[in-house]
């Protein structure tokens, strides 16, 4: 069992991705396969960067691991996503120009998260915030992502 | 060596996403990348630009730098409104299923005059 | 091809002290956008990029990228190079464009890595 919560600060581009890179190492220590640690790393990275770039006050990245699942949960308290279908469209991005020039804003963040999850849930309300939960099934560890 | 866009389409198996536009422009150089500032800084008129960006800004950048065409790599698909904007401004959009590295490798060989 | 040969081909400069000249570079991926890099499925790939933010190294680390080539004459800040060193990823700089770098590597037998399509099934030539 492993359970970690990271606080992610809004706008902290400089440290963006730190938690995810560290998470991957922690998961490997926990006996998670390279393949699954990599998938978890991708999910966490996209989630972490979303909190940094878009969440008004940042948010939390919570990871829980047991024998069956790796659960990655992201929470923030605003601004919320107006149109989830649109946000889940490949290439759709609201990243500002400066962020695009740092390599962000491909419009693939949520999609990369979903693709690397065995189960993916997202809920969002304007003015309240966004909650994303991703599960990776460790029992389906067949080395194919 | 230069190559006409229509021939490029055949050789690289590109899909013409703006079929109403002509493919008769000749190209002799290309650039690849997804950072708009870099493209604005280095693109020359008549270049082909390989990218996975599919935002409306792509059309704006292509207009400003007078590119011959934009090749969207890795099967990224622009939305209908981006295609409409490209058509409106005469910007040819071509689609490839291959990743940018592959498109560039083959395009480089063609433009350098190597065997196809 | 060997890392040392890549350096010569691209007229590059290695920014990090580890001797990896014998490392074999046989697959590459060219991208500036991090999410695009994160769509990679193949491991043991070399990343060619013009993005020099610290996130590039973090992403490369998560994906087990074996080496990074920074193009367009971009030089990552020292902190970024140090981070790459710490996680054991060799980094090289070249003044060549991304297009030329890809073209030269491809011409010398480096091949694209596998990745998954972004949307829908593939489509061939249609006019």
XYZ file of N, CA and C in Angstrom, chain B residues 6 9-10 13-16 19 23 29-35 38 42 50 52-54 74-77 95 97 99-108 111-112 114, chain C residues 28-33 35-36 39 48 50-51 72 74 98-107 110-113 115-127:
246
model
N 1.079 18.550 -55.494
C 0.272 17.385 -55.877
C 1.142 16.115 -55.932
N 1.939 14.996 -52.419
C 0.774 14.294 -51.888
C 0.815 12.814 -52.249
N 1.173 12.546 -53.507
C 1.243 11.160 -53.976
C 2.365 10.404 -53.287
N 1.842 10.032 -49.581
C 0.497 9.525 -49.264
C -0.241 10.446 -48.300
N -0.341 11.708 -48.721
C -1.002 12.693 -47.881
C -2.461 12.832 -48.297
N -3.269 13.147 -47.321
C -4.672 13.408 -47.621
C -4.861 14.920 -47.743
N -5.495 15.348 -48.816
C -5.743 16.775 -48.983
C -6.983 17.158 -48.174
N -9.605 20.157 -50.146
C -9.575 19.734 -51.551
C -10.027 20.791 -52.555
N -3.253 22.327 -55.856
C -1.984 21.816 -55.326
C -0.870 22.037 -56.338
N 11.741 23.881 -49.760
C 12.249 23.705 -48.397
C 11.088 23.424 -47.446
N 11.455 22.949 -46.277
C 10.432 22.610 -45.298
C 10.926 22.933 -43.899
N 9.987 23.003 -42.999
C 10.369 23.140 -41.598
C 9.407 22.304 -40.782
N 9.817 21.956 -39.581
C 8.965 21.151 -38.718
C 9.020 21.716 -37.314
N 7.894 21.674 -36.645
C 7.862 22.114 -35.261
C 6.468 22.531 -34.843
N 6.331 22.695 -33.542
C 5.017 22.988 -32.996
C 4.998 24.266 -32.162
N 6.133 24.949 -32.131
C 6.186 26.202 -31.383
C 5.979 27.345 -32.373
N 8.760 29.840 -33.016
C 9.884 29.304 -33.779
C 9.563 29.286 -35.269
N 11.436 31.352 -38.337
C 12.292 30.670 -39.314
C 11.639 30.351 -40.660
N 5.583 21.073 -41.286
C 5.102 19.832 -40.688
C 4.877 20.067 -39.193
N 2.095 19.101 -35.464
C 0.910 18.448 -34.908
C -0.020 19.484 -34.272
N 0.309 20.756 -34.472
C -0.601 21.808 -34.023
C -1.777 21.863 -34.992
N -2.958 22.014 -34.483
C -4.096 22.086 -35.403
C -5.044 23.210 -35.018
N 0.953 12.659 -37.820
C 0.425 11.767 -36.782
C -1.103 11.723 -36.739
N -1.698 11.965 -37.902
C -3.150 11.836 -38.021
C -3.937 12.816 -37.157
N -3.350 13.949 -36.829
C -4.144 14.948 -36.113
C -5.142 15.546 -37.102
N -6.345 15.767 -36.661
C -7.380 16.298 -37.535
C -7.824 17.670 -37.059
N -2.908 16.006 -44.649
C -2.848 15.137 -43.479
C -1.978 13.922 -43.730
N -0.638 10.193 -41.740
C -0.809 9.324 -40.576
C 0.533 9.093 -39.871
N 4.238 9.887 -38.049
C 4.744 10.909 -37.131
C 5.661 11.897 -37.862
N 5.858 13.056 -37.257
C 6.631 14.131 -37.890
C 8.020 13.659 -38.325
N 8.670 12.847 -37.503
C 10.028 12.393 -37.836
C 10.039 11.639 -39.163
N 9.048 10.800 -39.350
C 8.936 9.998 -40.561
C 8.677 10.894 -41.781
N 7.715 11.799 -41.636
C 7.380 12.724 -42.726
C 8.626 13.524 -43.119
N 9.333 14.027 -42.131
C 10.524 14.841 -42.393
C 11.625 14.027 -43.059
N 11.821 12.819 -42.578
C 12.870 11.979 -43.139
C 12.662 11.763 -44.622
N 11.423 11.481 -44.982
C 11.121 11.211 -46.392
C 11.119 12.500 -47.209
N 10.570 13.551 -46.631
C 10.526 14.851 -47.315
C 11.940 15.393 -47.564
N 12.795 15.210 -46.595
C 14.182 15.675 -46.706
C 14.876 14.977 -47.869
N 13.479 16.430 -51.184
C 13.929 17.793 -51.489
C 15.434 17.846 -51.761
N 16.156 16.858 -51.231
C 17.589 16.827 -51.463
C 17.903 16.124 -52.777
N 17.388 12.846 -53.361
C 17.698 11.427 -53.223
C 16.591 10.610 -53.878
N 13.730 7.505 -33.334
C 13.603 8.890 -32.902
C 12.172 9.382 -33.014
N 11.912 10.435 -32.251
C 10.604 11.078 -32.264
C 10.859 12.574 -32.198
N 10.231 13.324 -33.092
C 10.443 14.766 -33.125
C 9.183 15.476 -32.666
N 9.290 16.296 -31.636
C 8.111 16.990 -31.112
C 8.518 18.162 -30.240
N 7.693 19.192 -30.283
C 7.890 20.329 -29.383
C 6.869 20.319 -28.249
N 5.711 19.741 -28.523
C 4.652 19.770 -27.517
C 4.762 18.561 -26.590
N 2.608 17.076 -24.642
C 1.551 16.067 -24.741
C 1.765 15.172 -25.939
N 2.380 15.723 -26.962
C 2.700 14.930 -28.140
C 3.768 13.898 -27.779
N 2.419 10.981 -25.909
C 1.636 10.011 -26.669
C 2.531 8.881 -27.197
N 13.836 14.437 -30.284
C 14.367 15.627 -30.945
C 13.387 16.750 -30.659
N 12.623 21.228 -29.721
C 13.051 22.611 -29.615
C 12.518 23.240 -28.339
N 11.914 22.407 -27.504
C 11.398 22.889 -26.217
C 12.452 22.629 -25.148
N 17.596 23.757 -33.309
C 17.410 25.191 -33.581
C 18.325 26.079 -32.730
N 18.918 25.932 -29.659
C 18.422 26.230 -28.314
C 19.279 25.529 -27.270
N 15.049 21.420 -36.815
C 14.472 20.111 -36.519
C 14.310 19.316 -37.817
N 13.955 20.028 -38.889
C 13.751 19.358 -40.175
C 15.045 18.704 -40.663
N 16.110 19.487 -40.623
C 17.385 18.953 -41.101
C 17.871 17.818 -40.201
N 17.704 17.980 -38.903
C 18.129 16.934 -37.967
C 17.389 15.629 -38.246
N 16.076 15.731 -38.432
C 15.287 14.535 -38.738
C 15.747 13.932 -40.056
N 15.916 14.793 -41.062
C 16.301 14.330 -42.387
C 17.625 13.601 -42.379
N 18.592 14.163 -41.677
C 19.926 13.555 -41.631
C 19.907 12.226 -40.876
N 19.197 12.193 -39.756
C 19.140 10.944 -38.988
C 18.423 9.862 -39.787
N 17.338 10.256 -40.430
C 16.555 9.311 -41.225
C 17.419 8.740 -42.356
N 18.159 9.640 -42.998
C 19.019 9.224 -44.110
C 20.103 8.265 -43.637
N 18.116 5.942 -38.978
C 17.287 6.054 -37.775
C 15.821 6.038 -38.231
N 15.001 5.316 -37.521
C 13.607 5.168 -37.924
C 12.656 5.732 -36.880
N 11.441 6.081 -37.322
C 10.475 6.613 -36.355
C 10.077 5.547 -35.350
N 9.721 5.970 -34.148
C 9.256 5.002 -33.179
C 7.761 4.828 -33.361
N 3.962 4.934 -32.431
C 3.056 5.630 -31.520
C 1.650 5.444 -32.017
N 0.722 5.891 -31.214
C -0.664 5.618 -31.608
C -1.281 6.825 -32.285
N -2.209 6.598 -33.179
C -2.847 7.721 -33.866
C -3.655 8.576 -32.892
N -3.782 9.834 -33.207
C -4.511 10.757 -32.346
C -6.008 10.567 -32.461
N -6.486 10.423 -33.668
C -7.938 10.336 -33.817
C -8.302 9.484 -35.014
N -9.214 8.599 -34.797
C -9.790 7.831 -35.886
C -8.792 6.947 -36.602
N -9.288 6.186 -37.548
C -8.423 5.288 -38.305
C -7.569 6.060 -39.294
N -6.491 5.457 -39.720
C -5.595 6.111 -40.658
C -6.267 6.309 -42.006
N -5.743 7.250 -42.768
C -6.340 7.495 -44.075
C -5.230 7.658 -45.096
N -5.439 7.146 -46.250
C -4.427 7.212 -47.295
C -4.563 8.474 -48.107
N -4.028 8.424 -49.303
C -4.062 9.599 -50.172
C -5.437 9.739 -50.804
N -5.972 10.906 -50.710
C -7.217 11.164 -51.437
C -7.210 12.588 -51.927
N -7.696 12.771 -53.109
C -7.635 14.119 -53.686
C -8.974 14.515 -54.276
